[in-house]
Amino acid sequence: MRQGAHDAIPIGLGYFAVAFSLGIICRSSGLSVFQGFLASLLNNTSAGEFAAITLIGTNASYMEIALVTLIANARYMLMSCALSQRLQPGQSFLHRLGIAFAVTDELFGIAIARKGYLEPAYYYGAMAVAIPGWSLGTACGIIAGSALPERIVSALSVALFGMFLAIIIPPARESRVILTVVLTSFIASFVATYVEPLAQLTGGTRTIILTVAIAAAAAWLRPVQDVQKEA
């Protein structure tokens, strides 16, 4: 557990910085400090929580929020399957459930890189550092957003978009397939805002439709083996 906590210190610090920007979004969407803290405590994902908070700010329906969060977090099901193969045979269901609570990209990375079987205590130690960094960062972002002038809050709200750009630009530069998908998503999202009948739908519904359609088209036109050959 101590080793897990030690390895997760950089993750916790990074989470705090990113969650601070998320807190600005939470404040703009009308969430209180406690609500933002609780949301981040129970939902350990940047993309999924950002999508959910944005939809909350637009008064989206529960169904839209649930579907968008499910789609944004679908990759964690695959990560959970991979982690389950690293646990000792016969590992208790409670430990599997505890680890599944906080399967994030970064925690998955340090856990899957360990040799041999994954000890639940190691993962719990990493969670003990990473989750507070994420939830406290969100709360601090909301507090700062309430105290700072509107112009500064508006400027800081762009930081989270910058984080997502930092995520998609490196792989887009290395793969023409990913670059095509990213550009298609930008263009399709812009067009769908003005073209009927998609323009009549809510932003959350448009996001769901475009995500599923573009991802399915990319998987059909350029399956995994083609991407591996290109790499």
Coordinates of C-alpha atoms in Angstrom, one line a residue:
M1 CA 0.0 0.0 0.0
R2 CA 2.9 2.4 0.8
Q3 CA 4.4 1.6 -2.6
G4 CA 1.1 2.3 -4.4
A5 CA 0.7 5.6 -2.5
H6 CA 4.3 6.6 -3.4
D7 CA 3.8 5.8 -7.1
A8 CA 0.6 7.7 -7.3
I9 CA 2.0 11.0 -5.9
P10 CA 2.6 12.5 -9.4
I11 CA -0.8 11.3 -10.5
G12 CA -2.5 13.0 -7.5
L13 CA -0.7 16.3 -8.2
G14 CA -1.7 16.1 -11.9
Y15 CA -5.3 15.3 -11.0
F16 CA -5.4 18.3 -8.6
A17 CA -4.3 20.7 -11.4
V18 CA -6.7 19.3 -14.0
A19 CA -9.6 19.0 -11.5
F20 CA -9.0 22.7 -10.6
S21 CA -10.1 23.6 -14.1
L22 CA -13.0 21.2 -13.9
G23 CA -14.1 23.0 -10.7
I24 CA -14.3 26.2 -12.8
I25 CA -16.7 24.4 -15.1
C26 CA -18.7 23.1 -12.1
R27 CA -19.0 26.6 -10.8
S28 CA -20.3 27.8 -14.2
S29 CA -22.8 25.0 -14.3
G30 CA -24.2 26.0 -10.9
L31 CA -22.8 23.3 -8.6
S32 CA -21.9 24.0 -5.1
V33 CA -18.5 23.2 -3.5
F34 CA -19.9 20.1 -1.8
Q35 CA -21.7 18.9 -5.0
G36 CA -18.6 19.3 -7.1
F37 CA -16.4 17.6 -4.4
L38 CA -18.9 14.7 -4.2
A39 CA -19.2 14.3 -8.0
S40 CA -15.4 14.0 -8.3
L41 CA -15.2 11.7 -5.3
L42 CA -17.6 9.3 -6.9
N43 CA -16.7 9.8 -10.6
N44 CA -13.0 9.4 -11.2
T45 CA -12.8 10.4 -14.8
S46 CA -11.9 13.7 -16.5
A47 CA -13.7 13.2 -19.9
G48 CA -16.8 11.5 -18.4
E49 CA -17.2 14.0 -15.6
F50 CA -16.6 17.0 -17.8
A51 CA -19.3 15.8 -20.2
A52 CA -21.7 15.2 -17.4
I53 CA -21.1 18.6 -15.7
T54 CA -21.5 20.4 -19.0
L55 CA -24.8 18.6 -19.6
I56 CA -26.0 19.5 -16.1
G57 CA -25.3 23.1 -16.9
T58 CA -27.6 22.9 -19.9
N59 CA -30.4 21.2 -17.9
A60 CA -30.0 17.9 -19.9
S61 CA -32.1 14.9 -19.0
Y62 CA -30.9 12.1 -16.7
M63 CA -30.9 9.7 -19.6
E64 CA -28.7 12.0 -21.7
I65 CA -26.2 12.4 -18.9
A66 CA -26.2 8.6 -18.3
L67 CA -25.6 7.7 -22.0
V68 CA -22.9 10.3 -22.5
T69 CA -21.1 9.2 -19.4
L70 CA -21.4 5.6 -20.4
I71 CA -19.9 6.3 -23.9
A72 CA -17.1 8.5 -22.6
N73 CA -16.1 5.9 -20.0
A74 CA -16.6 2.8 -22.1
R75 CA -12.8 2.2 -22.4
Y76 CA -12.7 1.5 -18.6
M77 CA -14.6 -1.7 -19.2
L78 CA -11.7 -3.0 -21.3
M79 CA -9.1 -1.8 -18.7
S80 CA -11.1 -3.5 -16.0
C81 CA -11.0 -6.8 -18.0
A82 CA -7.2 -6.4 -18.3
L83 CA -6.7 -5.7 -14.6
S84 CA -8.9 -8.7 -13.7
Q85 CA -6.4 -11.0 -15.5
R86 CA -3.6 -9.7 -13.3
L87 CA -5.3 -10.5 -10.0
Q88 CA -4.6 -13.8 -8.3
P89 CA -7.0 -16.6 -9.1
G90 CA -9.7 -16.8 -6.5
Q91 CA -9.4 -13.1 -5.6
S92 CA -12.5 -12.1 -3.6
F93 CA -15.3 -10.2 -5.3
L94 CA -15.0 -7.4 -2.8
H95 CA -11.4 -6.7 -3.8
R96 CA -12.4 -6.8 -7.5
L97 CA -15.2 -4.4 -6.8
G98 CA -13.0 -2.1 -4.8
I99 CA -10.4 -1.9 -7.6
A100 CA -13.1 -1.3 -10.2
F101 CA -14.3 1.8 -8.4
A102 CA -11.3 3.8 -9.6
V103 CA -10.0 2.4 -12.9
T104 CA -8.5 5.5 -14.5
D105 CA -5.9 5.8 -17.3
E106 CA -3.1 6.7 -15.0
L107 CA -3.9 4.2 -12.2
F108 CA -4.3 1.5 -14.8
G109 CA -0.9 2.4 -16.3
I110 CA 1.1 2.0 -13.0
A111 CA -0.9 -1.1 -12.0
I112 CA -0.6 -3.0 -15.3
A113 CA 3.2 -2.2 -15.4
R114 CA 3.9 -4.1 -12.2
K115 CA 5.3 -7.6 -12.6
G116 CA 3.5 -10.6 -11.3
Y117 CA 0.1 -10.6 -9.7
L118 CA -1.5 -7.3 -8.8
E119 CA -2.0 -6.9 -5.0
P120 CA -5.2 -5.1 -4.1
A121 CA -3.3 -3.2 -1.3
Y122 CA -1.1 -1.6 -3.9
Y123 CA -4.0 -0.3 -5.9
Y124 CA -5.8 0.9 -2.7
G125 CA -2.7 2.9 -1.8
A126 CA -2.6 4.5 -5.2
M127 CA -6.4 5.3 -5.0
A128 CA -5.8 6.9 -1.5
V129 CA -3.6 9.5 -3.1
A130 CA -5.2 10.0 -6.5
I131 CA -8.8 10.3 -5.5
P132 CA -8.3 13.1 -3.0
G133 CA -6.2 15.0 -5.5
W134 CA -9.1 14.8 -8.0
S135 CA -11.9 15.6 -5.6
L136 CA -10.1 18.3 -3.6
G137 CA -8.9 19.9 -6.8
T138 CA -12.5 20.2 -8.0
A139 CA -13.6 21.8 -4.7
C140 CA -10.8 24.3 -4.8
G141 CA -11.6 25.2 -8.4
I142 CA -15.2 26.0 -7.4
I143 CA -14.0 28.1 -4.5
A144 CA -11.6 30.0 -6.7
G145 CA -14.3 30.4 -9.4
S146 CA -16.6 32.0 -6.8
A147 CA -13.9 34.4 -5.6
L148 CA -12.3 35.4 -8.9
P149 CA -13.7 38.0 -11.3
E150 CA -15.8 36.7 -14.2
R151 CA -13.2 37.5 -16.8
I152 CA -10.6 35.4 -15.1
V153 CA -13.1 32.6 -14.5
S154 CA -14.0 32.6 -18.2
A155 CA -10.3 32.4 -19.1
L156 CA -9.6 29.5 -16.7
S157 CA -12.5 27.6 -18.0
V158 CA -10.6 27.2 -21.3
A159 CA -7.8 25.2 -19.4
L160 CA -9.8 21.9 -19.5
F161 CA -10.2 22.2 -23.3
G162 CA -6.5 22.7 -23.5
M163 CA -6.0 19.4 -21.6
F164 CA -8.2 17.6 -24.1
L165 CA -6.2 19.1 -27.0
A166 CA -3.0 18.0 -25.3
I167 CA -4.5 14.4 -25.2
I168 CA -5.6 14.2 -28.8
I169 CA -2.9 16.1 -30.7
P170 CA 0.1 13.7 -30.0
P171 CA -1.7 10.5 -31.2
A172 CA -3.3 12.5 -34.1
R173 CA 0.2 13.5 -35.3
E174 CA 1.3 9.9 -35.3
S175 CA -1.7 8.3 -36.9
R176 CA -3.6 9.5 -40.0
V177 CA -6.6 7.4 -38.8
I178 CA -6.9 9.3 -35.5
L179 CA -6.3 12.6 -37.2
T180 CA -9.1 11.9 -39.6
V181 CA -11.4 10.9 -36.8
V182 CA -10.6 14.0 -34.8
L183 CA -11.1 16.4 -37.7
T184 CA -14.3 14.6 -38.7
S185 CA -15.6 15.0 -35.2
F186 CA -14.9 18.7 -35.2
I187 CA -16.6 19.3 -38.5
A188 CA -19.5 17.0 -37.8
S189 CA -20.2 18.7 -34.4
F190 CA -20.2 22.1 -36.0
V191 CA -22.4 21.1 -38.9
A192 CA -24.9 19.3 -36.6
T193 CA -25.4 22.4 -34.6
Y194 CA -27.0 24.2 -37.6
V195 CA -28.3 21.4 -39.9
E196 CA -31.8 20.0 -39.4
P197 CA -33.0 17.7 -37.9
L198 CA -29.9 17.4 -35.6
A199 CA -30.0 21.1 -34.8
Q200 CA -33.3 20.5 -33.0
L201 CA -31.8 17.9 -30.7
T202 CA -30.0 18.8 -27.4
G203 CA -26.3 19.0 -27.3
G204 CA -26.0 15.8 -25.3
T205 CA -28.1 13.8 -27.8
R206 CA -26.1 15.2 -30.7
T207 CA -22.9 14.1 -28.9
I208 CA -24.2 10.6 -28.4
I209 CA -25.2 10.2 -32.0
L210 CA -22.0 11.6 -33.5
T211 CA -19.8 9.6 -31.1
V212 CA -21.4 6.3 -31.9
A213 CA -21.6 7.0 -35.7
I214 CA -18.1 8.3 -36.2
A215 CA -16.5 5.6 -34.0
A216 CA -18.5 2.8 -35.8
A217 CA -17.5 4.2 -39.2
A218 CA -13.8 4.4 -38.2
A219 CA -13.8 0.9 -36.8
W220 CA -15.5 -0.4 -40.0
L221 CA -13.3 1.5 -42.5
R222 CA -10.0 1.1 -40.7
P223 CA -10.1 -1.8 -38.2
V224 CA -7.4 -2.4 -35.6
Q225 CA -5.1 -4.5 -37.8
D226 CA -4.8 -1.6 -40.3
V227 CA -3.9 0.8 -37.6
Q228 CA -1.3 -1.6 -36.2
K229 CA 0.3 -2.0 -39.7
E230 CA 0.4 1.8 -40.1
A231 CA 2.2 2.1 -36.7

